[in-house]
CSV table of C-alpha atoms in Angstrom, one decimal:
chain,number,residue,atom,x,y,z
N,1,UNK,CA,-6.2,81.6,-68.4
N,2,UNK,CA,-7.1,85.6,-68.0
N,3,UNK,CA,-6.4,88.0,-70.3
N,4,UNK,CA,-3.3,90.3,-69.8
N,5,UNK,CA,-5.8,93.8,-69.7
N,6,UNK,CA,-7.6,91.5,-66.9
N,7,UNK,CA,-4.5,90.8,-65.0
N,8,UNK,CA,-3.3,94.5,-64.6
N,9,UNK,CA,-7.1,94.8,-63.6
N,10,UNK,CA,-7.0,92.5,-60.9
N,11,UNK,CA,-3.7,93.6,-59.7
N,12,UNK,CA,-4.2,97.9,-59.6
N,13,UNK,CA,-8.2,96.8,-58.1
N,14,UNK,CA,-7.6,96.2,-54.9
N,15,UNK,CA,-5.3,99.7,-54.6
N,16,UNK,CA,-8.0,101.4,-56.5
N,17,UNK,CA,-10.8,100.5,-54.4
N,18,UNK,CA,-9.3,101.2,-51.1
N,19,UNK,CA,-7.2,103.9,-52.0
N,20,UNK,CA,-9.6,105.9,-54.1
N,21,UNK,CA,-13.0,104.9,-55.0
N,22,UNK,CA,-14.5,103.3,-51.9
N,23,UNK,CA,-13.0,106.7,-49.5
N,24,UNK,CA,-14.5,109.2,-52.0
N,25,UNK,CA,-17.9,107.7,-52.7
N,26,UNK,CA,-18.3,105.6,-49.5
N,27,UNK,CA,-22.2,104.8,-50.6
N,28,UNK,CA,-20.3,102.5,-53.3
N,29,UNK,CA,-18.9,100.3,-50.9
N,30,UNK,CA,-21.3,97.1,-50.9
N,31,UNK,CA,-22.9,97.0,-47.5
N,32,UNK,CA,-22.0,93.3,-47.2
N,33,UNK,CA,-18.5,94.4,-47.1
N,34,UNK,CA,-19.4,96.2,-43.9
N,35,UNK,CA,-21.9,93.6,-42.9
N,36,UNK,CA,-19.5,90.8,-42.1
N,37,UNK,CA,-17.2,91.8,-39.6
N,38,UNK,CA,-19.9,93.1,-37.5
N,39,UNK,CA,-19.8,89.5,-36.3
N,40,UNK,CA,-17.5,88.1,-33.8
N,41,UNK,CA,-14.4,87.3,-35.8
N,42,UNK,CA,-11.0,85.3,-35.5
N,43,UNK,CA,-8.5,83.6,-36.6
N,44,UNK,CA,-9.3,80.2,-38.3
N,45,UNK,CA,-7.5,78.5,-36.0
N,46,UNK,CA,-8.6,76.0,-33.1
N,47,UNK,CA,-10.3,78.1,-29.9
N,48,UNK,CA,-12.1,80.6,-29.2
N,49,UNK,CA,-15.8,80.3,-30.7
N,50,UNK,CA,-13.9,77.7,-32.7
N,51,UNK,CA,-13.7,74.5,-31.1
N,52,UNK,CA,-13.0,70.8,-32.6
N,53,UNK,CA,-16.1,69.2,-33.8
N,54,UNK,CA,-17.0,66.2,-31.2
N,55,UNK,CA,-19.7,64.7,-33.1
N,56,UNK,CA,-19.5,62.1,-35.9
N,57,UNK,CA,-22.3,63.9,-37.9
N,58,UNK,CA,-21.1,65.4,-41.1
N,59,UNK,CA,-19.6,69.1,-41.2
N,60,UNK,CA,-21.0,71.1,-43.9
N,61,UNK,CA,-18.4,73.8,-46.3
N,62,UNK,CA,-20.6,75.8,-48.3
N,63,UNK,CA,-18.6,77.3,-51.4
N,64,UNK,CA,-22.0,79.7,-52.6
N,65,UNK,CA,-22.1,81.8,-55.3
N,66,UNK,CA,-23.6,84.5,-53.1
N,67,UNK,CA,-22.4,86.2,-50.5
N,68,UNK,CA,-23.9,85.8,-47.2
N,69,UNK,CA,-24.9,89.0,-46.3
N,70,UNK,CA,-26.1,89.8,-49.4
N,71,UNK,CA,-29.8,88.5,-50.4
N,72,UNK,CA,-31.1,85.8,-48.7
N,73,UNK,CA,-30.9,83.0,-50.9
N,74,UNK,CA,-30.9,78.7,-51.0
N,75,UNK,CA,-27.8,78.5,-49.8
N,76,UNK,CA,-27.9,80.9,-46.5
N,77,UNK,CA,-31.2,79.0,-46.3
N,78,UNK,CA,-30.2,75.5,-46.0
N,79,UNK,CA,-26.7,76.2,-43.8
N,80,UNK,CA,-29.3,77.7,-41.1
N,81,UNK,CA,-31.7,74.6,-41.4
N,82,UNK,CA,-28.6,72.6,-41.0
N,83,UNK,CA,-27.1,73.9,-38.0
N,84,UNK,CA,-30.7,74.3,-36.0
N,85,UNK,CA,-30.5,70.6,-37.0
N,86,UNK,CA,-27.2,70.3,-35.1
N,87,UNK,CA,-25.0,70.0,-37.8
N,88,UNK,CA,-21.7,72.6,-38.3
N,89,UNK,CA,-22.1,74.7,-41.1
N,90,UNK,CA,-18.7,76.4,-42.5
N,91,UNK,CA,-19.7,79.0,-45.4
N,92,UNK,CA,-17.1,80.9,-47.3
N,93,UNK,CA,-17.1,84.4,-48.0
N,94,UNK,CA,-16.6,84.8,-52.3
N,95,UNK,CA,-14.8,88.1,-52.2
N,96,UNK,CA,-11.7,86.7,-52.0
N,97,UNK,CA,-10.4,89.2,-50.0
N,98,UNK,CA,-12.1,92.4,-51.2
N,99,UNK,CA,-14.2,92.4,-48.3
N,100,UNK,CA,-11.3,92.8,-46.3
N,101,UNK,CA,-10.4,97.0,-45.3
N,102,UNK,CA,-6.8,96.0,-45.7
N,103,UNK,CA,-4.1,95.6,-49.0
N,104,UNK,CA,-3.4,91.6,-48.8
N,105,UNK,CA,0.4,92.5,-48.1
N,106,UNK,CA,-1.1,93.6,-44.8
N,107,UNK,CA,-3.2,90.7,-43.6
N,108,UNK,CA,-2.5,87.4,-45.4
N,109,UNK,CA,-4.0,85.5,-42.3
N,110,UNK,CA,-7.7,83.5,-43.2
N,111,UNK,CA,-10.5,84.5,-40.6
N,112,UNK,CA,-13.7,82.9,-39.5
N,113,UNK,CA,-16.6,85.0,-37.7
N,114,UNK,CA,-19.5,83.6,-36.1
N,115,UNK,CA,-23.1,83.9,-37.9
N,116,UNK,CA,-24.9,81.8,-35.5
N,117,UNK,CA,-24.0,78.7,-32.8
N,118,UNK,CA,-22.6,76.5,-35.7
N,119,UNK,CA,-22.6,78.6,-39.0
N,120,UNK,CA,-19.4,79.8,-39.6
N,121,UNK,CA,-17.8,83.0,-42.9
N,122,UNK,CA,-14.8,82.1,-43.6
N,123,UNK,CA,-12.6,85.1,-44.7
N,124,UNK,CA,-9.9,83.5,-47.2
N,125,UNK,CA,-7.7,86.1,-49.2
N,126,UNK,CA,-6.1,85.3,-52.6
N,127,UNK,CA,-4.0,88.2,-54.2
N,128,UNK,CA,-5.4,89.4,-56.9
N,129,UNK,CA,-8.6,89.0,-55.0
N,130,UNK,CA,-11.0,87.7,-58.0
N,131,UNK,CA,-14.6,88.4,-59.0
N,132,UNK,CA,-15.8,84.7,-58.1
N,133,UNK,CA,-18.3,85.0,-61.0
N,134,UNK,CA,-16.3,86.7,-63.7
N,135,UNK,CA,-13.5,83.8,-63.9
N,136,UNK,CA,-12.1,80.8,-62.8
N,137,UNK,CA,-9.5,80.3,-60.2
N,138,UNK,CA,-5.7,79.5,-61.4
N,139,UNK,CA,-3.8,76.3,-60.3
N,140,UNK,CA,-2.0,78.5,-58.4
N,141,UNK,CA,-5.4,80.4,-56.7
N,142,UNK,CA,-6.9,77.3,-56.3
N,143,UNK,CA,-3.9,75.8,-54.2
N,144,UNK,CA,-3.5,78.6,-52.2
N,145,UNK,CA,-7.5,79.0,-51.7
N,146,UNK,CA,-7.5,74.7,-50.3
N,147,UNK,CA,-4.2,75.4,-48.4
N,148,UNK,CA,-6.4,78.1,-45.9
N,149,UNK,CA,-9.5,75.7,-45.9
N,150,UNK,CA,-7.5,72.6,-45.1
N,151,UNK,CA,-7.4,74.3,-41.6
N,152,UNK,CA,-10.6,73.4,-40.9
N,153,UNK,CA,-9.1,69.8,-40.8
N,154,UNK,CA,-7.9,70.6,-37.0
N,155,UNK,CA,-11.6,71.7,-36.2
N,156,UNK,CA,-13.5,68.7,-38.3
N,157,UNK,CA,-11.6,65.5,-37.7
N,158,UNK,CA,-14.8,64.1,-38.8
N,159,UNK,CA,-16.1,64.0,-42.6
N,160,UNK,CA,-16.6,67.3,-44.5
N,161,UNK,CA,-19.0,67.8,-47.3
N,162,UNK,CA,-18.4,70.1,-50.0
N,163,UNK,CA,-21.5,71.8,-50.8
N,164,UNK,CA,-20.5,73.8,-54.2
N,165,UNK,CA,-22.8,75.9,-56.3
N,166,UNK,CA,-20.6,77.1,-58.6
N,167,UNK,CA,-17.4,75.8,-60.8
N,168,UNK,CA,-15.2,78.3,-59.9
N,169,UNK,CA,-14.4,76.5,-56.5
N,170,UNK,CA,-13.7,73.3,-58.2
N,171,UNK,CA,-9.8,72.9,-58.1
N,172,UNK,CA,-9.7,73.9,-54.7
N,173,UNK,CA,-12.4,71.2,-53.8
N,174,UNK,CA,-10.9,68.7,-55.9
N,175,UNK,CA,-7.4,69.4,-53.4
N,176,UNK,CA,-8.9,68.5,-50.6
N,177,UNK,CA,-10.9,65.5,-51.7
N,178,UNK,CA,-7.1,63.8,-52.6
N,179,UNK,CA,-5.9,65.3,-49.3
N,180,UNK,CA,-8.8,64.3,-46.9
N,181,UNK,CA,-11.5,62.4,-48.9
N,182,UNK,CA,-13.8,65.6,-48.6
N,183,UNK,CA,-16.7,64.9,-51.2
N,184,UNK,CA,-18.3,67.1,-53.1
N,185,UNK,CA,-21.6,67.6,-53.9
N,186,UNK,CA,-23.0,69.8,-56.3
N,187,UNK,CA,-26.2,72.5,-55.6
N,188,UNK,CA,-27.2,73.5,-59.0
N,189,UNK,CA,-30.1,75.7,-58.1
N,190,UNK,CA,-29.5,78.0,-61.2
N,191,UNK,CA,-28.7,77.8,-64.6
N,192,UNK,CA,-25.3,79.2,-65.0
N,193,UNK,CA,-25.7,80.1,-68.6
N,194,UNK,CA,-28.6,82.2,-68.1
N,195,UNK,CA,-26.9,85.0,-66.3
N,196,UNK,CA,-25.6,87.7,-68.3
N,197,UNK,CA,-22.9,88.2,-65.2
N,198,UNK,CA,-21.1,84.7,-65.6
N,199,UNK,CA,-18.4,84.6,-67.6
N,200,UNK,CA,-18.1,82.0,-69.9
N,201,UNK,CA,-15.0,80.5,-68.6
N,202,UNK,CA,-17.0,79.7,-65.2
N,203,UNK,CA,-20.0,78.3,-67.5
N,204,UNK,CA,-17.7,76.1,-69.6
N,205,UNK,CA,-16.2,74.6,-65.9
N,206,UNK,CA,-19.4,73.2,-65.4
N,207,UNK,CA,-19.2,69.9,-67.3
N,208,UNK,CA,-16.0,69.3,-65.1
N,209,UNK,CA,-17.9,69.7,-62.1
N,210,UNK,CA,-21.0,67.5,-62.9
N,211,UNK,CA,-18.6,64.8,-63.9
N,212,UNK,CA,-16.2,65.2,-60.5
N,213,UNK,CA,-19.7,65.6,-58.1
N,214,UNK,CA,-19.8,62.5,-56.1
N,215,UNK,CA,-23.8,63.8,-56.1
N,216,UNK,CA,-25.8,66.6,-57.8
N,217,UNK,CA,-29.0,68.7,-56.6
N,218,UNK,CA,-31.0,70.4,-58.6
N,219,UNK,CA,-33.2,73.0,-57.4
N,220,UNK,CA,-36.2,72.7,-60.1
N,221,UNK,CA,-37.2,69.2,-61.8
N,222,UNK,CA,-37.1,71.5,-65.0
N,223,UNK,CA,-33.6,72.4,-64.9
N,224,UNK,CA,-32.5,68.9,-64.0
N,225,UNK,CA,-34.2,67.5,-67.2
N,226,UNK,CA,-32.5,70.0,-69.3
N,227,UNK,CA,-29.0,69.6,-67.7
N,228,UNK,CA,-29.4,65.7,-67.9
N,229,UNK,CA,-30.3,66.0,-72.1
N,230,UNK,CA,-26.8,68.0,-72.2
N,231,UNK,CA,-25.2,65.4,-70.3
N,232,UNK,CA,-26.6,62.0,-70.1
N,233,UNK,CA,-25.1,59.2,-67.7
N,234,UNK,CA,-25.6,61.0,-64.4
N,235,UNK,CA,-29.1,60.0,-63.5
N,236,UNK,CA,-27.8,57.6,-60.4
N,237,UNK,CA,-26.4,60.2,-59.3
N,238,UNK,CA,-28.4,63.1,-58.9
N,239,UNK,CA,-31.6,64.7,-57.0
N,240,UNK,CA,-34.2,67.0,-56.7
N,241,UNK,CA,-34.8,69.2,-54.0
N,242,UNK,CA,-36.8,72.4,-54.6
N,243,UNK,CA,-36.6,75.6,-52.7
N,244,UNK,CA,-38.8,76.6,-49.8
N,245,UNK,CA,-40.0,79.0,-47.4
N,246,UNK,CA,-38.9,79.6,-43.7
N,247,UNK,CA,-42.8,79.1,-42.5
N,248,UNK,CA,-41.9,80.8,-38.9
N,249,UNK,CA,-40.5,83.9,-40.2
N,250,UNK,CA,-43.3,84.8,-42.7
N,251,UNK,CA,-46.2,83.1,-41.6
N,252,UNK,CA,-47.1,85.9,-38.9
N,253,UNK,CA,-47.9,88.0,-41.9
N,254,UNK,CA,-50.5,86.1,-42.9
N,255,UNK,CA,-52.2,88.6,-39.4
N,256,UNK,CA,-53.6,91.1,-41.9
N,257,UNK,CA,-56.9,93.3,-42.1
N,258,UNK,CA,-59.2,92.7,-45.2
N,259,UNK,CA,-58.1,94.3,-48.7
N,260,UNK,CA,-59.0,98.0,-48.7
N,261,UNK,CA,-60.4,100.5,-51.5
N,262,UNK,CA,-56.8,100.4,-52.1
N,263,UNK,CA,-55.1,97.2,-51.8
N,264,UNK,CA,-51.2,96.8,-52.3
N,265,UNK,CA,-49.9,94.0,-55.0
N,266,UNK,CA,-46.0,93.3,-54.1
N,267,UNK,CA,-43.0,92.0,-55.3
N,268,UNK,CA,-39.6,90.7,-53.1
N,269,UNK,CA,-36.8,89.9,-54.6
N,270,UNK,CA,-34.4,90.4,-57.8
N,271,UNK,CA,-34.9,92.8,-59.9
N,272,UNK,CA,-33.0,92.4,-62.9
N,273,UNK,CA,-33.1,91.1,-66.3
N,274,UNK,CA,-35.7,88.6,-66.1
N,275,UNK,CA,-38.3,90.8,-64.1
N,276,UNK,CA,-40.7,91.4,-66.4
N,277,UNK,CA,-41.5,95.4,-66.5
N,278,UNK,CA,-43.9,95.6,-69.3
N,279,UNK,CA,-46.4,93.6,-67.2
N,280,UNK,CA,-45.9,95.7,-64.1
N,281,UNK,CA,-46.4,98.4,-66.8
N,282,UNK,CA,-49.5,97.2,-67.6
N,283,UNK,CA,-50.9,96.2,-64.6
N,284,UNK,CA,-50.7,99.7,-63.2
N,285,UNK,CA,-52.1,101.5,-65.9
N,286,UNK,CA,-55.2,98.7,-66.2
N,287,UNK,CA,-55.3,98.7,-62.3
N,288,UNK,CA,-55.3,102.2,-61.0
N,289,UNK,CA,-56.8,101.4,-57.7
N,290,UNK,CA,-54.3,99.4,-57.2
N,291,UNK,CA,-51.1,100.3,-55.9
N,292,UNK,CA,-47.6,98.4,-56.7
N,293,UNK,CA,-45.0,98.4,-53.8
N,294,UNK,CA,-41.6,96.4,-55.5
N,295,UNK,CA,-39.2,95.7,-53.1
N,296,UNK,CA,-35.5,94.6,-54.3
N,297,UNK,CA,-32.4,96.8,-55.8
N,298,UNK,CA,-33.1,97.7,-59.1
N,299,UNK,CA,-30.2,97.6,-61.4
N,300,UNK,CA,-32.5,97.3,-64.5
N,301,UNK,CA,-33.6,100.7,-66.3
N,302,UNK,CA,-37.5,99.3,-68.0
N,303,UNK,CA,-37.7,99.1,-63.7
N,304,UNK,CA,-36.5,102.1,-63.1
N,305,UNK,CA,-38.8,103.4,-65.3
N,306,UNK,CA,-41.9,102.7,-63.8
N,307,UNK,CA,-41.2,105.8,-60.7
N,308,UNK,CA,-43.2,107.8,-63.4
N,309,UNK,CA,-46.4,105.7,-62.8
N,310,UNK,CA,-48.5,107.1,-59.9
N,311,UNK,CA,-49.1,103.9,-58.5
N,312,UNK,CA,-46.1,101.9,-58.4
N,313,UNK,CA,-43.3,102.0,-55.5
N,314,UNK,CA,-39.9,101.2,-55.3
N,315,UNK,CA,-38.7,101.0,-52.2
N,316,UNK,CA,-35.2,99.3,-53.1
N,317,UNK,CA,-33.1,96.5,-51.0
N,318,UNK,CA,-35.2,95.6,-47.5
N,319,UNK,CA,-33.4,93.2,-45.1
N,320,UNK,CA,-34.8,89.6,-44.8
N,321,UNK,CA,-35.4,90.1,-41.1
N,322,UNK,CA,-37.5,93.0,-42.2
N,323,UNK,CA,-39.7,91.2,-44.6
N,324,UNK,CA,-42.4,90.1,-42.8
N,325,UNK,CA,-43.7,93.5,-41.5
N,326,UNK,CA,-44.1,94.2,-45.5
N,327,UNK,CA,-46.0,91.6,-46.6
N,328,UNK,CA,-48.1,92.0,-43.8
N,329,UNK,CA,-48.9,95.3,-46.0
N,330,UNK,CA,-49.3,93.3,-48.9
N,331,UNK,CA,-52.5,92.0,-50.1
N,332,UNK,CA,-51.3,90.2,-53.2
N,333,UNK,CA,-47.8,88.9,-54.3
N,334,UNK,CA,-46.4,89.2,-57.6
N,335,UNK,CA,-44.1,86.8,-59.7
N,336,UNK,CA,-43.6,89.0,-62.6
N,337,UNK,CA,-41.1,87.1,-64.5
N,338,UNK,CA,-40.0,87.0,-68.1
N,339,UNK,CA,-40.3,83.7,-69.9
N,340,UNK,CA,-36.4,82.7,-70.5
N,341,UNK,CA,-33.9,79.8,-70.1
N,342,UNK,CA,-33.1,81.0,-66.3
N,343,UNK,CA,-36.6,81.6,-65.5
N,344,UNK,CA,-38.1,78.6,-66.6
N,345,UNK,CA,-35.4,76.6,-64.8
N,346,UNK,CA,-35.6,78.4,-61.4
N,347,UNK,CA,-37.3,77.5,-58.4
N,348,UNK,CA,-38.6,81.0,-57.0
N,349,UNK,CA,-38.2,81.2,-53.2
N,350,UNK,CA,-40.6,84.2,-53.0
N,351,UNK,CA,-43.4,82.0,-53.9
N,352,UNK,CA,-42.9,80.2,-50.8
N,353,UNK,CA,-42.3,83.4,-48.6
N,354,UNK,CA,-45.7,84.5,-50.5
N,355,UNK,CA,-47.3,81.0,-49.5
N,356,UNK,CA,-46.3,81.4,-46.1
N,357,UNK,CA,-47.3,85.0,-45.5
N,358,UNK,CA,-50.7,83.7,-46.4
N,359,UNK,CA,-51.3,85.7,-49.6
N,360,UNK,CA,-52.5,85.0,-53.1
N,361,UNK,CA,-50.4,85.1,-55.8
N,362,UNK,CA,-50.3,86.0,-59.4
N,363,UNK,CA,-47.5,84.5,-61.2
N,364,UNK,CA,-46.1,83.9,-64.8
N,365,UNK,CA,-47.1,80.3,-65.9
N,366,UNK,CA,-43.4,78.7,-65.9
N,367,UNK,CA,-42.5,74.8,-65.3
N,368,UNK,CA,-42.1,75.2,-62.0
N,369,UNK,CA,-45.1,77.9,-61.4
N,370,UNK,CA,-47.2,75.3,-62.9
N,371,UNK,CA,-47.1,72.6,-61.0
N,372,UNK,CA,-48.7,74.6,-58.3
N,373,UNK,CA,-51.8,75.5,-60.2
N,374,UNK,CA,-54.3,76.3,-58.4
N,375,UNK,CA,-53.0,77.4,-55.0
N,376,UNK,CA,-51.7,80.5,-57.8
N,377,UNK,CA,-53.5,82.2,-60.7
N,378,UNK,CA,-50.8,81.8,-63.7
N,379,UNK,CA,-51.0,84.2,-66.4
N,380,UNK,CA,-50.0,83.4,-70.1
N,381,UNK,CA,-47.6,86.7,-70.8
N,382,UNK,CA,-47.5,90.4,-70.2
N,383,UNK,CA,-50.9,91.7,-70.8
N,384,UNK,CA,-52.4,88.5,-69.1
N,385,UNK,CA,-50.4,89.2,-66.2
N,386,UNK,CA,-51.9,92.6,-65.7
N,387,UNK,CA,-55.3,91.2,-66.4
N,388,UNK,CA,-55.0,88.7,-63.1
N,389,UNK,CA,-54.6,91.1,-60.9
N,390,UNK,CA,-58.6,92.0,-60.2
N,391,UNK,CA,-59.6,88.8,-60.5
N,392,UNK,CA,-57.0,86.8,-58.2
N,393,UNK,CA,-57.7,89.3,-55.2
N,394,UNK,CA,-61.7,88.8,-55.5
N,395,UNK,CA,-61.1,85.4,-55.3
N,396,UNK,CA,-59.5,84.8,-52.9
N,397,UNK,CA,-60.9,83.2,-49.6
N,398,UNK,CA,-60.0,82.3,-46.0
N,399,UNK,CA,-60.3,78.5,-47.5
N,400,UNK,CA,-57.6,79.5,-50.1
N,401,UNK,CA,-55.4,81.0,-48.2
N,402,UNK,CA,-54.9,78.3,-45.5
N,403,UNK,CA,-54.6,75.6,-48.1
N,404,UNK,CA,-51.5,77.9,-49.4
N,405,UNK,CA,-50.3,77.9,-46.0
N,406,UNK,CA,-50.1,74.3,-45.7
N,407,UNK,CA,-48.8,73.5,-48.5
N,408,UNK,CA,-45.8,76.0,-47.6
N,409,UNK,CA,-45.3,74.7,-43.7
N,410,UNK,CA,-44.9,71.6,-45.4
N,411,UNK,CA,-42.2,72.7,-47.8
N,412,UNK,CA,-40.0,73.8,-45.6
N,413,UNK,CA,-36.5,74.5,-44.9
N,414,UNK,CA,-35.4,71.9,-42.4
N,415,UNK,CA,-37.6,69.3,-44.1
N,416,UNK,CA,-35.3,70.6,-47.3
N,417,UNK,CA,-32.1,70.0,-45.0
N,418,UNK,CA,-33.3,66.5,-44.1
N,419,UNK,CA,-33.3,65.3,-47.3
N,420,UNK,CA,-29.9,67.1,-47.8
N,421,UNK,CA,-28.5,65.3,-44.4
N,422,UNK,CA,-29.6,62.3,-45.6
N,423,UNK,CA,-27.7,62.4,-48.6
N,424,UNK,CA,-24.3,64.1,-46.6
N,425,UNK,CA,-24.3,60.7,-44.5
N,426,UNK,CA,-24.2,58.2,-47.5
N,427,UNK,CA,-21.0,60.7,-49.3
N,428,UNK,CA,-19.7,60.9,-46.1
N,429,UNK,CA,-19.9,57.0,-45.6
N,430,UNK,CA,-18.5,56.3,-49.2
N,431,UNK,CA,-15.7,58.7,-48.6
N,432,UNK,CA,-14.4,56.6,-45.3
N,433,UNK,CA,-14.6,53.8,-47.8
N,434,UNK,CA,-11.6,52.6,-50.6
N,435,UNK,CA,-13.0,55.0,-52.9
N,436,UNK,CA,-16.3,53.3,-54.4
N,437,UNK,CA,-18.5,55.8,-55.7
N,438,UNK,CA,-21.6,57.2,-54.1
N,439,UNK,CA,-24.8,56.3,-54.9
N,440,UNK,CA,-27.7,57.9,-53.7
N,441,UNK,CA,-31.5,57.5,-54.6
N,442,UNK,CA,-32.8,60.3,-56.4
N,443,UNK,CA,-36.0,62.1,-54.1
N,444,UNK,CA,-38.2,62.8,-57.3
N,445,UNK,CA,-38.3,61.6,-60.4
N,446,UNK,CA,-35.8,63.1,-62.9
């Protein structure tokens, strides 16, 4: 249920935006908004680049809680692994429609475009076009959202799996299980509650959706623990698979000249809440030779801060294809995190990337950070932090850095999808079944 102040909201927004804020300060428009029609796109209906499946193999329908072409994140990550795998990857676009240039009275129609050979956006419009993060859908949303996707039933006569990562999807999902035996499955790669941007109606729905998963990942072994004290019972049913790097894409940065008089530590990635600005702070100011190139949007002012600092760089949002060339400029990567509830449940990605790319790291000792001693130095808090950053540099070694290496080609992306295939076939068996519940052996130990 939404508030009455939030319901005129919703309903002047999409006039507002269109009519007035996005055509007087165009910079405001979000670039993904631009970003995904510059894809081949259609109508989602059979032909085209959108043919019937022919192959028995599960079909994968990502419902993220990130769009696409925004940051590069778990979910883009494992929908690519998947399809260079072979299998059809459908991913919906969040928006809701406020992606689209058009008023909904306009252009009611759903849309696909084409991301890559078999990873399709889905462009499904809903009215009031929603933030997907700051409530969940009506009955009536949620109906009208599963009546769009159950097209894809004419292009996937096969099984579907419903990959969700967040509850606001759930009543739709929960449609098309009754109507086609879809399962879902549950990516819980973050803790909900730790995010100052989800509302607490989209937290409270997650119960609902642990219960209703026919399976549950979990990114980090921490945050499964924690989610399975809160709700006990769902061990037979659950997994862990941890993020990972795409080795290919970042290892030629590991091609670099030695460390100069001034060598660059970096940072990729958020940069909000939990980025821990006091120890960049101090790690410039105890490390003036050094200088401090971060790389992300900043939407947090302790960041923004740091500009005064002669030796620290912000150089704001950088595309993922762009990456490499960066850290290749990089001589040490940076995990500057602040020790909370999301942090110590996440599984950071740019450790990975840094992995990859060949480079040492210095990172905030967290569960998840930990377990990865030595191939890292881990400092204890903020001043520690700063304090790592001489010594981690001198010691590195060619030794070190192809042990790091390894370990990241290992954990990689399509061996990540693997384990995820291999748990879509069982679902996609039960579901062809009378109804018997899943069950699929956890990958790590819970």
């Amino acid at each position: 249920m939404i508030s009455a102040w939030q319901a005129i909201k919703e309903r002047v927004r999409p006039y507002y935006l269109r009519g007035a804020y996005f055509p007087l300060v165009p910079a405001a428009r979000p670039d993904e908004f631009r970003a995904c029609w510059e894809n081949p796109v259609q109508a989602l209906t059979p032909g085209g680049f959108l043919s019937p499946a022919r192959s028995s193999q599960p079909v994968f329908l990502f419902l993220p809680m990130i769009d696409w072409h925004s940051r590069i994140q778990r979910s883009q990550q494992l929908a690519r692994a998947l399809s260079a795998s072979g299998s059809r990857c459908f991913y919906l676009n969040p928006n809701m429609g406020r992606q689209f240039p058009t008023l909904y009275r306009f252009d009611r129609g759903p849309k696909a475009s084409r991301i890559g050979d078999a990873i399709f956006e889905l462009h499904v419009r809903l009215p009031r076009e929603p933030v997907f993060h700051h409530r969940i859908l009506s009955d009536l949303e949620s109906s009208l959202l599963a009546g769009q996707l159950a097209r894809l039933r004419a292009l996937c006569p096969g099984p579907v799996v419903q990959v969700l990562s967040l509850p606001t999807w759930l009543g739709a999902a929960q449609q098309l299980r009754t109507r086609f035996g879809w399962p879902i499955l549950y990516d819980c790669h973050d803790l909900l509650a730790g995010f100052d941007t989800t509302s607490r109606s989209v937290v409270q729905s997650e119960p609902k959706l642990l219960e209703e998963a026919a399976h549950v990942l979990f990114a980090s072994t921490h945050l499964a623990n924690l989610t399975l004290e809160r709700f006990p019972g769902l061990e037979s049913k659950c997994s862990v698979i941890h993020n990972a790097a795409d080795f290919d894409h970042f290892a030629p940065a590991a091609d670099r000249p030695a460390p100069g008089p001034s060598p660059v530590a970096g940072y990729v990635g958020a940069i909000e809440d939990w980025f821990d600005a006091e120890a960049i702070r101090l790690a410039a100011e105890r490390n003036p030779r050094f200088r401090f190139r971060l790389i992300g949007r900043v939407d947090n002012r302790r960041v923004a801060a740091l500009r005064s600092l002669p030796n620290v760089e912000l150089l704001g949002e950088i595309p993922y294809a762009k990456l490499p060339a960066h850290l290749a400029n990089f001589d040490l990567g940076l995990l500057p995190f602040r020790d909370t509830p999301l942090t110590r449940s996440a599984s950071p990605i740019k450790i990975f990337e840094y992995f990859a790319a060949g480079l040492p790291v210095v990172a905030r000792r967290l569960p998840e950070t930990a377990r990865l001693d030595p191939l890292l130095v881990l400092a204890q808090n903020s001043a520690h932090f700063a304090d790592c950053i001489e010594p981690a540099l001198a010691s590195d070694s060619s030794s070190a850095r192809q042990a790091r290496m390894e370990w990241a080609q290992r954990e990689s992306w399509s061996e990540r999808a693997a384990s995820l295939q291999a748990i879509a076939d069982v679902l996609a068996f039960d579901s062809s079944r009378a109804g018997s519940p899943a069950r699929v052996r956890p990958l790590d130990p819970l």
